Amino acid sequence: MLFYRRNMSARQRCCNFNEDRISGLLDAILIHILSLLPTIDSLNTILIRRFNHLWPFIHTLTFDQCMFSGHNCVYYSQANHPDYDERFLNFVRHVLLLNKSPTLYKLCLDFHFSLSHSVRQRVSSRTDRWQYDYLRSEKRMANEIGTWIQFALNINLKVLDLSFSAHGTFEPQAYYDLPNFVLSSPHLVELRLAYCKINAKKKSELKALTTFYLDNVMLMDQSMDYILSGCPVLEELTLWFCYGHRRLVLLNSNLKTLVLGIRWFGTRIHVSCPTLLSLDMSGTVEVLDITNVASIVEVSVNRMEKFDFKEYNDYQEMRILLQTITWAKTLKLCSWFALVFSSWQLTNLPAPTFSCKMLHLQLDFVKWHLPGILNLLKHCPSLENLIIEITAYYDYPSRNTTSWIHPYDFDRDEFWNMVDTPVQCLTHHLMTVEVAGFVMEKHVIHFVEYLLRSSMVLEEMVIFAEKQTWIYGPITLMSGKVQEFEERLMNAPKASASAAVVFY
């Protein structure tokens, strides 16, 4: 009898396993699940009896033209006249027309669109007869996009995400003109815009906005001033390689996170945010004027353009910029900055002293970075955690960048053996080290050995050496070479008796 009951339990469990429990969920839960899917997938559930009346109530609408079945991105991106995918447009119209949700949480539109012919007409002050249809088509499409956005905002939209890739031209003026009513939306919490133009004429009314993201957006005149003055609770701001502004002033008393991507021809940007905690800068960072950021905790700087170390003014500008972020507790610097500190080390120019507890370096780790690494360690006296991320490509500095260094040549194999002055952070504070990437290079091993024999309070060094990538293709290290590498570091002299070396 007991055996029979056990078998029955097994059968019951099998039946329960095959049971459709999803259909038994409440409508509100199913609607939420459907809202997490791409809208095109949510609409496909119309063929399922339990779901066919639910999809009009989804509260997140995602329209991505490139994900639409049968859409040819190459064709539409290279067309020299307004040519829109009518199947995609009809899909968007159908979903919006039948949507019954009392409120919308998110509207995401990724759509190939521009006003290239309208711009050409304004510039040339003349219109050929064949262009009239193009102009009307562009204007009609722009107006319709505006109605889609207005529909969503009218039902208390929380997140608006718009991206318009260039269509037929890459001129800044050719992108979609954002309707000003978007900047008067009191319910918006997050606004993300890419490849469009903003021409604000008055103070915004984005009273609930906490996240504002702009990617390759053309900012006209005082647009950012108008926008920021109406965002009292804004906490995260990203300006990724935007343009059009003659001068940009970022003043905000509530901002916590700021991400800036700066074009090489960018005008000066003034930043004053007393509550700022995280600052991420990329591009031509020397055009930044940073003041009143005493609360800053984390700073990341990535300089991608060339820099002439011979110019004294450049040295002054870079030193002033770095001086404003010296109290950050976490500092992340790119390979370019190792060259900056190398030049200052070799030419005996003073460098600012940082208060950081954590230093993260992303390096190519060529010979001329070594003096810069040493200089950085000297000027981070309180450093406790060091991360060295060595990039996969052996990217040597350009000829213009290294023209100043030839009189200062040195033997890289002996560089760390010639360091005879104690480094304060290594003597008193450095507790953890992480080295990842191209760790098997000889001069990288020499650097790691230097850290082991010089770090008096080191507790752990973690090395990721499973696999390396070379410019000609992936190379998996042979087990014998890995074992030899590990044994060399395990047996290397260590200043700290408690230091553990861990390999992954």
Short mmCIF file of C-alpha atoms in Angstrom, two decimals, residues 15-254:
data_model
loop_
_atom_site.label_atom_id
_atom_site.label_comp_id
_atom_site.label_asym_id
_atom_site.label_seq_id
_atom_site.Cartn_x
_atom_site.Cartn_y
_atom_site.Cartn_z
CA CYS A 15 1.12 15.75 -13.72
CA ASN A 16 1.83 18.89 -11.69
CA PHE A 17 5.05 19.38 -13.63
CA ASN A 18 3.16 19.38 -16.95
CA GLU A 19 0.37 21.59 -15.64
CA ASP A 20 -0.03 25.06 -17.21
CA ARG A 21 0.38 27.23 -14.15
CA ILE A 22 1.08 30.44 -16.06
CA SER A 23 -2.46 30.62 -17.40
CA GLY A 24 -3.73 30.51 -13.83
CA LEU A 25 -1.93 33.71 -12.84
CA LEU A 26 -3.80 36.95 -12.32
CA ASP A 27 -4.23 39.24 -15.32
CA ALA A 28 -2.12 41.96 -13.68
CA ILE A 29 0.83 39.56 -13.30
CA LEU A 30 0.56 38.34 -16.89
CA ILE A 31 0.38 41.92 -18.17
CA HIS A 32 3.54 42.73 -16.24
CA ILE A 33 5.30 39.69 -17.75
CA LEU A 34 4.21 40.69 -21.26
CA SER A 35 5.50 44.21 -20.63
CA LEU A 36 8.98 42.82 -20.01
CA LEU A 37 9.10 41.35 -23.53
CA PRO A 38 9.87 43.24 -26.75
CA THR A 39 6.55 44.60 -27.95
CA ILE A 40 6.63 42.54 -31.14
CA ASP A 41 6.84 39.35 -29.01
CA SER A 42 4.05 40.52 -26.71
CA LEU A 43 1.82 41.05 -29.73
CA ASN A 44 2.48 37.51 -30.94
CA THR A 45 0.68 36.16 -27.86
CA ILE A 46 -2.60 37.24 -29.49
CA LEU A 47 -2.83 33.68 -30.83
CA ILE A 48 -2.89 32.25 -27.29
CA ARG A 49 -6.41 32.26 -25.89
CA ARG A 50 -5.42 33.19 -22.34
CA PHE A 51 -3.34 36.16 -23.55
CA ASN A 52 -5.20 37.52 -26.57
CA HIS A 53 -7.08 40.16 -24.59
CA LEU A 54 -4.13 41.19 -22.39
CA TRP A 55 -1.51 42.63 -24.75
CA PRO A 56 -3.33 45.99 -25.24
CA PHE A 57 -2.76 46.66 -21.53
CA ILE A 58 1.06 46.31 -21.51
CA HIS A 59 2.75 49.32 -19.92
CA THR A 60 6.13 49.16 -21.71
CA LEU A 61 6.29 49.73 -25.47
CA THR A 62 9.54 48.99 -27.31
CA PHE A 63 9.72 49.74 -31.04
CA ASP A 64 13.11 48.87 -32.58
CA GLN A 65 13.14 49.13 -36.34
CA CYS A 66 16.26 46.98 -36.67
CA MET A 67 14.61 44.10 -34.77
CA PHE A 68 11.52 44.19 -36.96
CA SER A 69 11.18 41.07 -39.10
CA GLY A 70 12.37 41.57 -42.67
CA HIS A 71 13.72 45.09 -42.07
CA ASN A 72 16.84 45.93 -44.14
CA CYS A 73 18.90 48.37 -42.07
CA VAL A 74 21.53 48.82 -44.77
CA TYR A 75 18.95 49.86 -47.37
CA TYR A 76 17.25 52.45 -45.18
CA SER A 77 20.48 53.87 -43.77
CA GLN A 78 21.91 54.45 -47.27
CA ALA A 79 18.76 55.76 -48.98
CA ASN A 80 19.22 59.26 -50.43
CA HIS A 81 15.56 60.18 -50.07
CA PRO A 82 12.90 59.76 -47.36
CA ASP A 83 11.95 56.10 -47.52
CA TYR A 84 10.33 54.58 -44.45
CA ASP A 85 9.49 50.99 -43.66
CA GLU A 86 5.69 51.14 -43.86
CA ARG A 87 5.31 47.71 -42.27
CA PHE A 88 7.15 48.95 -39.19
CA LEU A 89 5.19 52.21 -39.12
CA ASN A 90 1.88 50.37 -39.37
CA PHE A 91 2.94 48.12 -36.52
CA VAL A 92 3.65 51.13 -34.29
CA ARG A 93 0.37 52.79 -35.28
CA HIS A 94 -1.59 49.62 -34.61
CA VAL A 95 -0.11 49.09 -31.14
CA LEU A 96 -0.60 52.70 -30.05
CA LEU A 97 -4.14 52.85 -31.43
CA LEU A 98 -5.23 49.72 -29.55
CA ASN A 99 -3.32 50.36 -26.33
CA LYS A 100 -5.68 50.48 -23.34
CA SER A 101 -3.21 50.85 -20.47
CA PRO A 102 -4.27 53.70 -18.16
CA THR A 103 -0.59 54.68 -17.75
CA LEU A 104 2.63 53.93 -19.61
CA TYR A 105 5.87 53.18 -17.84
CA LYS A 106 8.23 53.24 -20.84
CA LEU A 107 8.23 54.16 -24.53
CA CYS A 108 11.32 53.19 -26.52
CA LEU A 109 11.63 54.15 -30.20
CA ASP A 110 14.70 53.28 -32.28
CA PHE A 111 14.01 54.57 -35.77
CA HIS A 112 15.98 55.64 -38.89
CA PHE A 113 15.00 59.27 -39.42
CA SER A 114 16.47 62.65 -40.30
CA LEU A 115 15.55 66.03 -41.76
CA SER A 116 18.38 66.09 -44.28
CA HIS A 117 16.37 67.52 -47.19
CA SER A 118 14.77 70.15 -44.98
CA VAL A 119 18.23 71.24 -43.88
CA ARG A 120 19.54 71.43 -47.44
CA GLN A 121 16.53 73.50 -48.42
CA ARG A 122 17.16 75.99 -45.59
CA VAL A 123 20.84 76.27 -46.45
CA SER A 124 20.36 76.70 -50.22
CA SER A 125 17.27 78.97 -49.91
CA ARG A 126 15.82 77.25 -52.95
CA THR A 127 13.78 74.14 -53.54
CA ASP A 128 13.74 72.08 -56.71
CA ARG A 129 10.38 70.73 -57.78
CA TRP A 130 11.37 67.13 -57.11
CA GLN A 131 12.32 68.04 -53.53
CA TYR A 132 8.85 69.15 -52.47
CA ASP A 133 7.67 65.58 -52.00
CA TYR A 134 10.75 64.80 -49.92
CA LEU A 135 10.20 67.83 -47.70
CA ARG A 136 6.53 66.98 -47.18
CA SER A 137 7.42 63.38 -46.39
CA GLU A 138 10.00 64.42 -43.78
CA LYS A 139 7.67 66.92 -42.16
CA ARG A 140 4.76 64.48 -42.11
CA MET A 141 6.92 61.78 -40.50
CA ALA A 142 8.31 64.20 -37.90
CA ASN A 143 4.79 65.29 -37.00
CA GLU A 144 3.63 61.70 -36.64
CA ILE A 145 6.55 60.83 -34.35
CA GLY A 146 5.53 63.83 -32.27
CA THR A 147 1.98 62.45 -31.93
CA TRP A 148 3.35 59.11 -30.73
CA ILE A 149 5.41 60.84 -28.06
CA GLN A 150 2.51 63.08 -27.06
CA PHE A 151 0.19 60.08 -26.71
CA ALA A 152 2.60 58.43 -24.27
CA LEU A 153 3.19 61.60 -22.27
CA ASN A 154 -0.56 62.18 -21.94
CA ILE A 155 -0.89 58.96 -19.93
CA ASN A 156 1.87 59.83 -17.45
CA LEU A 157 4.86 58.24 -19.17
CA LYS A 158 7.79 57.60 -16.81
CA VAL A 159 10.66 56.62 -19.18
CA LEU A 160 11.17 57.99 -22.70
CA ASP A 161 13.97 56.51 -24.85
CA LEU A 162 14.39 57.92 -28.38
CA SER A 163 17.15 57.12 -30.86
CA PHE A 164 17.27 58.44 -34.43
CA SER A 165 20.25 57.25 -36.45
CA ALA A 166 21.42 59.47 -39.30
CA HIS A 167 19.50 58.90 -42.54
CA GLY A 168 21.30 59.96 -45.73
CA THR A 169 23.63 62.44 -44.02
CA PHE A 170 25.76 62.81 -40.92
CA GLU A 171 25.36 66.58 -40.56
CA PRO A 172 24.35 67.52 -37.02
CA GLN A 173 21.44 69.65 -38.24
CA ALA A 174 19.91 66.68 -40.06
CA TYR A 175 18.63 64.89 -36.97
CA TYR A 176 15.17 64.85 -35.48
CA ASP A 177 14.04 68.09 -33.78
CA LEU A 178 12.82 67.15 -30.30
CA PRO A 179 9.41 68.75 -29.61
CA ASN A 180 9.68 71.24 -26.74
CA PHE A 181 6.62 69.74 -25.03
CA VAL A 182 8.85 66.80 -24.03
CA LEU A 183 10.73 69.21 -21.75
CA SER A 184 7.49 70.09 -19.96
CA SER A 185 6.59 66.58 -18.85
CA PRO A 186 6.25 66.52 -15.03
CA HIS A 187 5.90 62.72 -14.82
CA LEU A 188 9.09 61.76 -16.69
CA VAL A 189 11.62 60.05 -14.43
CA GLU A 190 14.14 59.04 -17.11
CA LEU A 191 14.83 60.67 -20.48
CA ARG A 192 17.26 59.10 -22.98
CA LEU A 193 17.91 60.78 -26.34
CA ALA A 194 20.29 59.86 -29.18
CA TYR A 195 20.91 61.54 -32.55
CA CYS A 196 18.46 64.40 -32.29
CA LYS A 197 18.49 68.16 -31.77
CA ILE A 198 17.29 70.14 -28.76
CA ASN A 199 16.47 73.83 -29.06
CA ALA A 200 14.94 74.75 -25.71
CA LYS A 201 13.41 78.22 -25.51
CA LYS A 202 12.36 78.34 -21.87
CA LYS A 203 12.93 76.71 -18.50
CA SER A 204 11.99 73.03 -18.51
CA GLU A 205 9.40 71.49 -16.21
CA LEU A 206 10.96 68.08 -15.65
CA LYS A 207 10.13 68.05 -11.95
CA ALA A 208 10.43 64.26 -11.49
CA LEU A 209 13.42 63.62 -13.79
CA THR A 210 16.27 61.75 -12.07
CA THR A 211 18.17 60.34 -15.10
CA PHE A 212 19.03 62.30 -18.27
CA TYR A 213 21.09 60.66 -21.04
CA LEU A 214 22.16 62.42 -24.27
CA ASP A 215 24.15 60.63 -27.00
CA ASN A 216 25.38 62.65 -30.01
CA VAL A 217 22.68 65.25 -29.45
CA MET A 218 22.94 68.75 -30.90
CA LEU A 219 22.37 71.27 -28.12
CA MET A 220 21.41 74.70 -29.40
CA ASP A 221 22.33 77.94 -27.62
CA GLN A 222 21.34 77.81 -23.93
CA SER A 223 19.33 74.60 -24.12
CA MET A 224 21.21 72.82 -21.30
CA ASP A 225 20.84 75.85 -19.04
CA TYR A 226 17.08 75.85 -19.60
CA ILE A 227 16.81 72.09 -19.09
CA LEU A 228 18.92 71.80 -15.92
CA SER A 229 17.20 74.78 -14.30
CA GLY A 230 13.93 72.82 -14.37
CA CYS A 231 15.27 69.48 -13.05
CA PRO A 232 15.32 69.89 -9.25
CA VAL A 233 15.82 66.16 -8.48
CA LEU A 234 18.19 65.18 -11.30
CA GLU A 235 20.79 62.67 -10.03
CA GLU A 236 22.38 61.13 -13.17
CA LEU A 237 23.47 63.10 -16.24
CA THR A 238 25.27 61.73 -19.33
CA LEU A 239 26.45 63.97 -22.19
CA TRP A 240 28.12 61.63 -24.66
CA PHE A 241 29.90 63.54 -27.45
CA CYS A 242 27.20 66.17 -27.82
CA TYR A 243 27.82 69.39 -29.76
CA GLY A 244 26.34 72.65 -31.00
CA HIS A 245 26.80 74.57 -27.75
CA ARG A 246 29.28 77.45 -27.64
CA ARG A 247 29.71 77.16 -23.88
CA LEU A 248 28.29 74.59 -21.50
CA VAL A 249 27.70 75.27 -17.82
CA LEU A 250 26.62 72.33 -15.67
CA LEU A 251 25.28 73.69 -12.40
CA ASN A 252 23.18 71.39 -10.26
CA SER A 253 22.83 71.09 -6.51
CA ASN A 254 21.49 67.52 -6.53
#
